[in-house]
Amino acid sequence: MSLLSVEEVSVRFGGVMALQDVDLTADPGRVTGLIGPNGAGKTTLFNVITGLQDPTGGKVRVEGKDVSGLKAHQRARLGMARTFQRLEVFGSLTARENVLVAAEIHRRWAKDGSNPKEVTEQVLERVGITDAATERVDAMPTGLARLVELARALAAQPRLLLLDEPGSGLDTQETEAFGDLLVDLAHEGLAILLVEHDVELVMRVCEVIHVLDFGRKIAEGPPSQIKADPRVQAAYLGTDEEAAPDEEVVRQ
Amino acid sequence: MTEFLAFTITGIVTGAVYAVAASGLVVTYTTSGIFNFAHGAMGMLMAFLYWQLRVHLHWPAPLALIAVLFVLAPLFGAVIERILMRNVRGSDTGVALMVTLGLLLFLIGLALTWWKQTEPRALPEFFAGHSVRIFSVNVTWHELISIAMAGVVAVVLRLLLFRTRTGIAMRAVVDDRDLTALNGGRPSRVSAMSWALGTMLAALAGILLAPKLGMSVFNLTFLVITAYAAAIVGQLKSLPLTFAGALALGLGEAYAVGYLPTSGFLSHVKPSLPMIFLFAVLLFLPQVRLRIGRVVGGRSVRVPSWREVGVAGVALVVASWIIAASLGSADLASMGQGLAFGIIMLSLVLLAGYGGQTSLCQMTFVGIGAVVAAKISHGGSPIGVIAAAGAAGAVGAVISLPALRLTGLYLALSTLAFAVLADNLFFLQVFGGGGGLAFHRFSIVGISFNGDVAYTVLLAVVFMLMAAFVLAIRRGPFGRLLSAMKDSPAACATLGLDLTRTKVAVFALSAAMAGVGGAFFGGLRGSVSSNDFIYVQSLVVLLLVTIGGIMTVLGAFLGGLFLGPGFYVLGKIVHLDALTFLGAGLGAMTIARSPNGVVGQISGVVDRFRRRPAQPEQGITGVEVIEEVERVVAPVG
Ligand SMILES: Nc1ncnc2c1ncn2[C@@H]1O[C@H](COP(=O)(O)OP(=O)(O)OP(=O)(O)O)[C@@H](O)[C@H]1O
Ligand SMILES: [Mg+2]
């Protein structure tokens, strides 16, 4: 039984089918990739999984248990944490406080006697942002702020980590280190679901990759297989590539 | 049967007028995105202007009607939109709330100044004396006209919104303002038109209602609460549902008048029906989805160090001692009031400044605290103060619960409704109209603060202790949590935080603080009456702390200073009855320019003086834009 399984999830926004009968699983110990062109429905799927968006149909299960009726905070308490593509940092706080808040929230519901201050320092160190810890997050460059979101998610000590384009805004070197971090975290037993446009990164760290296009899953498999899949190539090189970014801009 | 029919007709008439008022509210809200708390006040002002033309200047009714409905009202609405609301758009809902509340108070102040409430005034019905018999019930022409007007409004709005270019543009603006602009539409013009239209509808409702309700500034302003109780049925969006809600409300009121006993507790239900209705509907509204993808500029203010707080505290207490000892009793009273209001305003700093929640009923909690403290030992003991805090806190938790699942606007609406409800059902009962509750001055371990000077110093000490309490929260885990929740509720939820519980906790804590304020407020006054806690007082307090700077304890101090000594001194220079309303309203209307109030202005000046670059606001906004550009150019995948 997978830690997370998504079963035939559909989401409709007015006339747009953002997701259509999508299945997906994520397991401890590995990074699962979720890729697709702009507007494919990746973020929407994350929102469904974490309870920020009600699906029109389908189920989300954690360890086989249907969590569809649970609210976002109840799902978090099952061990989910996530980052956001459009940042949801606590802008008026410093990086350290961002992480500390998460650790404190975690301790409050987990009642595990963890020490939030210690957890915070560990996580900051782990993600490599200790040097920037005293900066206010709304004054940070995006790449760094994304790492703060990652650190914040880790402070909640999740079993399942959902990352929505965590790598954008990082330079080549930082991306390299970031990839290593993800692999390490997975090896420690975390289940990671990664949405990322940096194909190189995805191919390097993911064991399995799911591909979405226009809300449908068009492929699933190990990186080598995905790379060679003609449907995936068509989706990425197809005509919608031009249109999608525009749509993204308008949506804001 | 005849009786029932008569009540039904009355209900339909009332419902029709409510529908007119409510549809105006919905039109402005959906089109401009700003919920106009001053809607009823605008209708009130127009009704008074109509009275001025029709009765005072003896204009014929049609002429006066045309002048008010088709010239003054739309003009006024458009001007308000242009001057006030344009700055508000795009800033957070908190600012829009303060500005429209400011307008509400200002218009009340204006009307009270121009049309002194001591003079009796009456507006005749249309075609007074004429009536027809419908199934053995007498129905006046005025009532028929009211019903007809609601019908006309329904049809005209329907045609306007669905058949004309303007209307279609209006609906498009609701859906997506930026997109409309891109397509060559002019959202700002459309928004001005919607305000003009909304004001016309408010005016019509006011004029139709005034003959029955009487030319009372407060009662007519009150119409807005009734109107939004109806509008909330359509979730402030749907006009047909709003009409249905208005009708239900009108009928409910009529039957309540008809069938409920005319004395005792239940007799107070009728004026409270809109509020009860509102709460009931709130319970059934679906929980809102958490919004993501919204960039929050964390405007935040420096938190003073404990050393600074200590120094300021000692300085305040010593200064108030020296000043109090040198003042005459009237001057001293105003100073005590300033401190007492400062204590009350601290509760709003916690709630709104730190917690990002709104309360338009803070003086109700003060009143509850005062009543409880008075009942126990006449307020003069620590037990009384603790009981006041407990009672107010408990009530706060209960009344905030239904609205906290929803957005901030609903919390504002339901707290205002609660304030009015408490006026009608609780305070009038306790004080029995005009009566007062006696207070003893506070004493602890044998030390009594009986003298005016001693009590003023005590208030200064209490203010400092409460300020220190609020600051301790700000610095601790709970304060951090509140900042986080304000910046991104969605992120907090995905970390496992139960948002509703946290919000209820902060709301209850703030209400408890207001309750403590009530105990000391009562001690200062020696006796309190229901008038001290009426709903507009809550608005005055909220607006003045906002003007002072609701993000900081210093703002609460300044707010108290304005409300106590400030208006006292101003009142000696300017002789106006409604000075507080005018001043607070006017001040609040400028809040869009400086959301952190006077404290924000001062710290801005200090920063410039020290040549420190101002803190970069909303750094992320800039970055996001760049990132977006990158995304467009970067090869996908
Ligand atoms: N709240 C919403 N209301 C209406 N439509 C939406 C909403 N959120 C997303 N959509 C639409 O759903 C589709 C999927 O969007 P989503 O953001 O999930 O895509 P994505 O794969 O994350 O894209 P990107 O790579 O650009 O982040 C898009 O067509 C988008 O316009
Ligand atoms: Mg996305």
Short mmCIF file of C-alpha atoms in Angstrom, two decimals, chain A:
data_model
loop_
_atom_site.label_atom_id
_atom_site.label_comp_id
_atom_site.label_asym_id
_atom_site.label_seq_id
_atom_site.Cartn_x
_atom_site.Cartn_y
_atom_site.Cartn_z
CA MET A 1 0.00 0.00 0.00
CA SER A 2 1.39 3.37 -0.97
CA LEU A 3 1.78 6.20 1.48
CA LEU A 4 -0.14 8.47 -0.88
CA SER A 5 -2.46 7.32 -3.58
CA VAL A 6 -4.55 9.55 -5.78
CA GLU A 7 -7.41 7.78 -7.48
CA GLU A 8 -9.22 9.09 -10.55
CA VAL A 9 -9.16 12.67 -9.36
CA SER A 10 -10.93 15.22 -11.52
CA VAL A 11 -11.25 18.96 -11.07
CA ARG A 12 -13.35 21.25 -13.18
CA PHE A 13 -13.08 25.04 -13.17
CA GLY A 14 -16.10 26.26 -15.07
CA GLY A 15 -15.45 24.98 -18.58
CA VAL A 16 -11.86 23.94 -17.94
CA MET A 17 -11.08 20.39 -16.91
CA ALA A 18 -7.96 21.08 -14.88
CA LEU A 19 -7.66 17.41 -13.97
CA GLN A 20 -9.31 14.39 -15.45
CA ASP A 21 -9.20 10.94 -13.83
CA VAL A 22 -5.65 11.27 -12.61
CA ASP A 23 -4.05 8.37 -10.72
CA LEU A 24 -0.76 8.65 -8.94
CA THR A 25 1.13 7.18 -6.00
CA ALA A 26 4.05 8.27 -3.88
CA ASP A 27 6.09 6.01 -1.67
CA PRO A 28 8.58 6.47 1.12
CA GLY A 29 12.21 6.36 0.15
CA ARG A 30 11.95 7.87 -3.27
CA VAL A 31 11.34 11.03 -5.22
CA THR A 32 8.35 10.83 -7.52
CA GLY A 33 8.31 13.34 -10.35
CA LEU A 34 5.25 15.13 -11.69
CA ILE A 35 5.86 17.06 -14.86
CA GLY A 36 3.86 18.62 -17.63
CA PRO A 37 3.58 21.84 -19.63
CA ASN A 38 2.19 25.03 -18.11
CA GLY A 39 -1.43 24.66 -17.15
CA ALA A 40 -1.28 20.88 -17.14
CA GLY A 41 -2.85 20.73 -13.69
CA LYS A 42 0.13 19.96 -11.47
CA THR A 43 -0.50 22.68 -8.91
CA THR A 44 -4.19 21.88 -8.91
CA LEU A 45 -3.36 18.28 -8.07
CA PHE A 46 -1.18 19.43 -5.18
CA ASN A 47 -4.05 21.54 -3.91
CA VAL A 48 -6.38 18.56 -4.08
CA ILE A 49 -3.94 16.34 -2.22
CA THR A 50 -3.33 18.87 0.55
CA GLY A 51 -6.99 19.74 0.94
CA LEU A 52 -6.97 23.27 -0.44
CA GLN A 53 -9.13 22.31 -3.41
CA ASP A 54 -12.12 19.99 -3.41
CA PRO A 55 -12.01 17.62 -6.36
CA THR A 56 -15.03 17.24 -8.61
CA GLY A 57 -14.46 13.50 -8.46
CA GLY A 58 -12.03 10.90 -7.22
CA LYS A 59 -10.28 10.12 -3.95
CA VAL A 60 -7.08 10.82 -2.13
CA ARG A 61 -5.80 8.11 0.21
CA VAL A 62 -3.09 8.17 2.80
CA GLU A 63 -1.94 4.67 3.72
CA GLY A 64 -5.11 3.39 2.16
CA LYS A 65 -7.37 5.58 4.25
CA ASP A 66 -9.66 7.93 2.34
CA VAL A 67 -8.88 11.50 3.44
CA SER A 68 -11.32 13.25 1.12
CA GLY A 69 -13.44 14.55 3.98
CA LEU A 70 -10.50 15.99 5.91
CA LYS A 71 -9.56 19.66 6.02
CA ALA A 72 -6.12 20.92 5.14
CA HIS A 73 -4.85 21.00 8.71
CA GLN A 74 -6.15 17.52 9.43
CA ARG A 75 -4.32 16.17 6.42
CA ALA A 76 -1.16 17.94 7.49
CA ARG A 77 -1.44 16.08 10.77
CA LEU A 78 -1.25 12.83 8.84
CA GLY A 79 2.25 13.86 7.87
CA MET A 80 1.91 15.94 4.70
CA ALA A 81 3.80 19.14 4.09
CA ARG A 82 4.20 21.19 0.97
CA THR A 83 5.73 24.21 -0.68
CA PHE A 84 3.95 26.58 -3.00
CA GLN A 85 4.71 27.57 -6.56
CA ARG A 86 3.47 31.08 -5.94
CA LEU A 87 5.21 31.59 -2.66
CA GLU A 88 3.22 31.50 0.54
CA VAL A 89 6.02 32.51 2.88
CA PHE A 90 5.40 34.45 6.06
CA GLY A 91 6.76 37.64 4.55
CA SER A 92 6.84 39.75 7.67
CA LEU A 93 8.96 37.21 9.56
CA THR A 94 12.61 36.28 9.21
CA ALA A 95 13.64 32.99 7.67
CA ARG A 96 14.38 31.59 11.10
CA GLU A 97 10.97 32.63 12.42
CA ASN A 98 9.28 31.09 9.38
CA VAL A 99 10.79 27.76 10.27
CA LEU A 100 10.27 28.22 13.98
CA VAL A 101 6.54 28.86 13.52
CA ALA A 102 6.25 25.62 11.62
CA ALA A 103 8.14 23.72 14.31
CA GLU A 104 5.93 25.26 16.98
CA ILE A 105 2.74 24.42 15.13
CA HIS A 106 4.04 20.90 14.74
CA ARG A 107 4.82 20.51 18.40
CA ARG A 108 1.40 21.81 19.35
CA TRP A 109 -0.49 19.10 17.52
CA ALA A 110 2.06 16.31 17.56
CA LYS A 111 2.74 16.77 21.28
CA ASP A 112 6.00 14.92 20.68
CA GLY A 113 8.03 17.00 23.09
CA SER A 114 10.29 18.17 20.28
CA ASN A 115 12.20 21.37 20.88
CA PRO A 116 11.16 23.86 18.19
CA LYS A 117 14.34 25.92 18.52
CA GLU A 118 16.55 22.88 18.02
CA VAL A 119 14.47 21.59 15.15
CA THR A 120 14.70 25.00 13.53
CA GLU A 121 18.47 25.17 13.68
CA GLN A 122 18.80 21.64 12.37
CA VAL A 123 16.51 22.29 9.45
CA LEU A 124 18.10 25.64 8.57
CA GLU A 125 21.49 23.93 8.55
CA ARG A 126 20.19 21.05 6.51
CA VAL A 127 18.73 23.26 3.80
CA GLY A 128 21.79 25.47 3.94
CA ILE A 129 20.18 28.80 4.73
CA THR A 130 21.57 29.43 8.20
CA ASP A 131 23.47 32.44 6.89
CA ALA A 132 20.29 34.10 5.68
CA ALA A 133 18.28 33.16 8.76
CA THR A 134 17.92 36.67 10.16
CA GLU A 135 16.66 38.22 6.93
CA ARG A 136 13.03 39.07 6.45
CA VAL A 137 11.67 36.71 3.86
CA ASP A 138 9.74 39.25 1.81
CA ALA A 139 13.02 40.97 1.00
CA MET A 140 14.65 37.76 -0.24
CA PRO A 141 15.22 36.67 -3.82
CA THR A 142 12.75 34.01 -4.92
CA GLY A 143 15.24 31.15 -4.99
CA LEU A 144 16.15 31.69 -1.37
CA ALA A 145 12.55 32.19 -0.32
CA ARG A 146 11.74 28.84 -1.89
CA LEU A 147 14.38 27.22 0.26
CA VAL A 148 12.78 28.86 3.28
CA GLU A 149 9.50 27.23 2.28
CA LEU A 150 11.28 23.90 1.99
CA ALA A 151 12.85 24.35 5.43
CA ARG A 152 9.47 25.32 6.84
CA ALA A 153 7.88 22.21 5.40
CA LEU A 154 10.66 20.05 6.82
CA ALA A 155 10.19 21.58 10.25
CA ALA A 156 6.74 20.01 10.29
CA GLN A 157 8.56 16.66 10.20
CA PRO A 158 6.47 15.23 7.37
CA ARG A 159 6.38 11.75 5.93
CA LEU A 160 5.22 13.06 2.59
CA LEU A 161 6.69 16.20 1.08
CA LEU A 162 5.12 17.92 -1.90
CA LEU A 163 7.35 20.41 -3.68
CA ASP A 164 5.88 22.72 -6.33
CA GLU A 165 8.70 24.00 -8.54
CA PRO A 166 11.17 24.39 -5.70
CA GLY A 167 14.12 24.75 -8.06
CA SER A 168 13.09 27.82 -10.03
CA GLY A 169 15.19 30.78 -9.03
CA LEU A 170 18.22 28.68 -8.13
CA ASP A 171 21.45 28.82 -10.16
CA THR A 172 23.17 25.73 -11.53
CA GLN A 173 25.30 25.12 -8.48
CA GLU A 174 22.46 25.64 -6.05
CA THR A 175 20.25 23.34 -8.12
CA GLU A 176 22.93 20.66 -7.93
CA ALA A 177 23.10 20.89 -4.14
CA PHE A 178 19.34 21.00 -3.96
CA GLY A 179 19.05 17.79 -5.97
CA ASP A 180 21.46 16.06 -3.62
CA LEU A 181 19.41 17.22 -0.65
CA LEU A 182 16.25 15.74 -2.15
CA VAL A 183 17.94 12.40 -2.78
CA ASP A 184 19.28 12.35 0.77
CA LEU A 185 15.90 13.19 2.25
CA ALA A 186 14.30 10.41 0.24
CA HIS A 187 16.92 7.94 1.38
CA GLU A 188 16.07 8.80 4.94
CA GLY A 189 12.59 7.52 4.27
CA LEU A 190 10.67 10.57 3.14
CA ALA A 191 8.18 10.27 0.29
CA ILE A 192 8.72 13.22 -2.03
CA LEU A 193 6.46 14.38 -4.82
CA LEU A 194 8.27 16.86 -7.01
CA VAL A 195 6.82 19.24 -9.59
CA GLU A 196 9.63 20.84 -11.52
CA HIS A 197 10.22 22.43 -14.90
CA ASP A 198 13.97 21.78 -14.77
CA VAL A 199 13.94 18.51 -16.67
CA GLU A 200 17.56 17.74 -15.94
CA LEU A 201 16.93 17.92 -12.21
CA VAL A 202 13.83 15.78 -12.47
CA MET A 203 15.59 13.13 -14.51
CA ARG A 204 18.43 13.02 -12.03
CA VAL A 205 16.55 12.68 -8.76
CA CYS A 206 13.27 10.95 -9.61
CA GLU A 207 12.80 7.22 -9.70
CA VAL A 208 9.36 7.44 -11.23
CA ILE A 209 7.90 10.27 -13.24
CA HIS A 210 4.26 11.01 -14.01
CA VAL A 211 3.44 13.28 -16.91
CA LEU A 212 0.33 15.43 -17.08
CA ASP A 213 -0.97 17.23 -20.12
CA PHE A 214 -4.22 19.19 -20.23
CA GLY A 215 -5.32 17.56 -17.00
CA ARG A 216 -4.77 13.99 -18.17
CA LYS A 217 -1.99 11.67 -17.27
CA ILE A 218 -0.23 10.76 -20.48
CA ALA A 219 2.74 8.76 -19.19
CA GLU A 220 4.28 7.15 -16.14
CA GLY A 221 7.59 5.42 -15.70
CA PRO A 222 11.29 5.71 -14.94
CA PRO A 223 13.19 8.70 -16.38
CA SER A 224 14.70 6.83 -19.32
CA GLN A 225 11.31 5.66 -20.47
CA ILE A 226 9.74 9.10 -20.06
CA LYS A 227 12.51 10.74 -22.04
CA ALA A 228 11.88 8.43 -24.95
CA ASP A 229 8.08 8.60 -24.84
CA PRO A 230 6.75 10.16 -28.04
CA ARG A 231 3.58 11.45 -26.36
CA VAL A 232 5.63 13.33 -23.80
CA GLN A 233 7.76 14.88 -26.48
CA ALA A 234 4.68 15.87 -28.39
CA ALA A 235 3.14 17.46 -25.30
CA TYR A 236 6.21 19.54 -24.67
CA LEU A 237 6.83 20.51 -28.26
CA GLY A 238 3.18 20.85 -29.14
CA THR A 239 1.50 24.05 -30.12
CA ASP A 240 0.18 24.80 -26.67
CA GLU A 241 3.66 25.71 -25.48
CA GLU A 242 3.24 29.26 -26.71
CA ALA A 243 -0.21 29.76 -25.28
CA ALA A 244 0.32 28.40 -21.82
CA PRO A 245 2.59 31.09 -20.37
CA ASP A 246 0.20 33.81 -21.50
CA GLU A 247 -2.56 32.09 -19.70
CA GLU A 248 -0.42 31.99 -16.61
CA VAL A 249 0.05 35.75 -16.72
CA VAL A 250 -3.62 36.49 -17.19
CA ARG A 251 -4.59 34.22 -14.34
CA GLN A 252 -2.97 36.49 -11.84
#
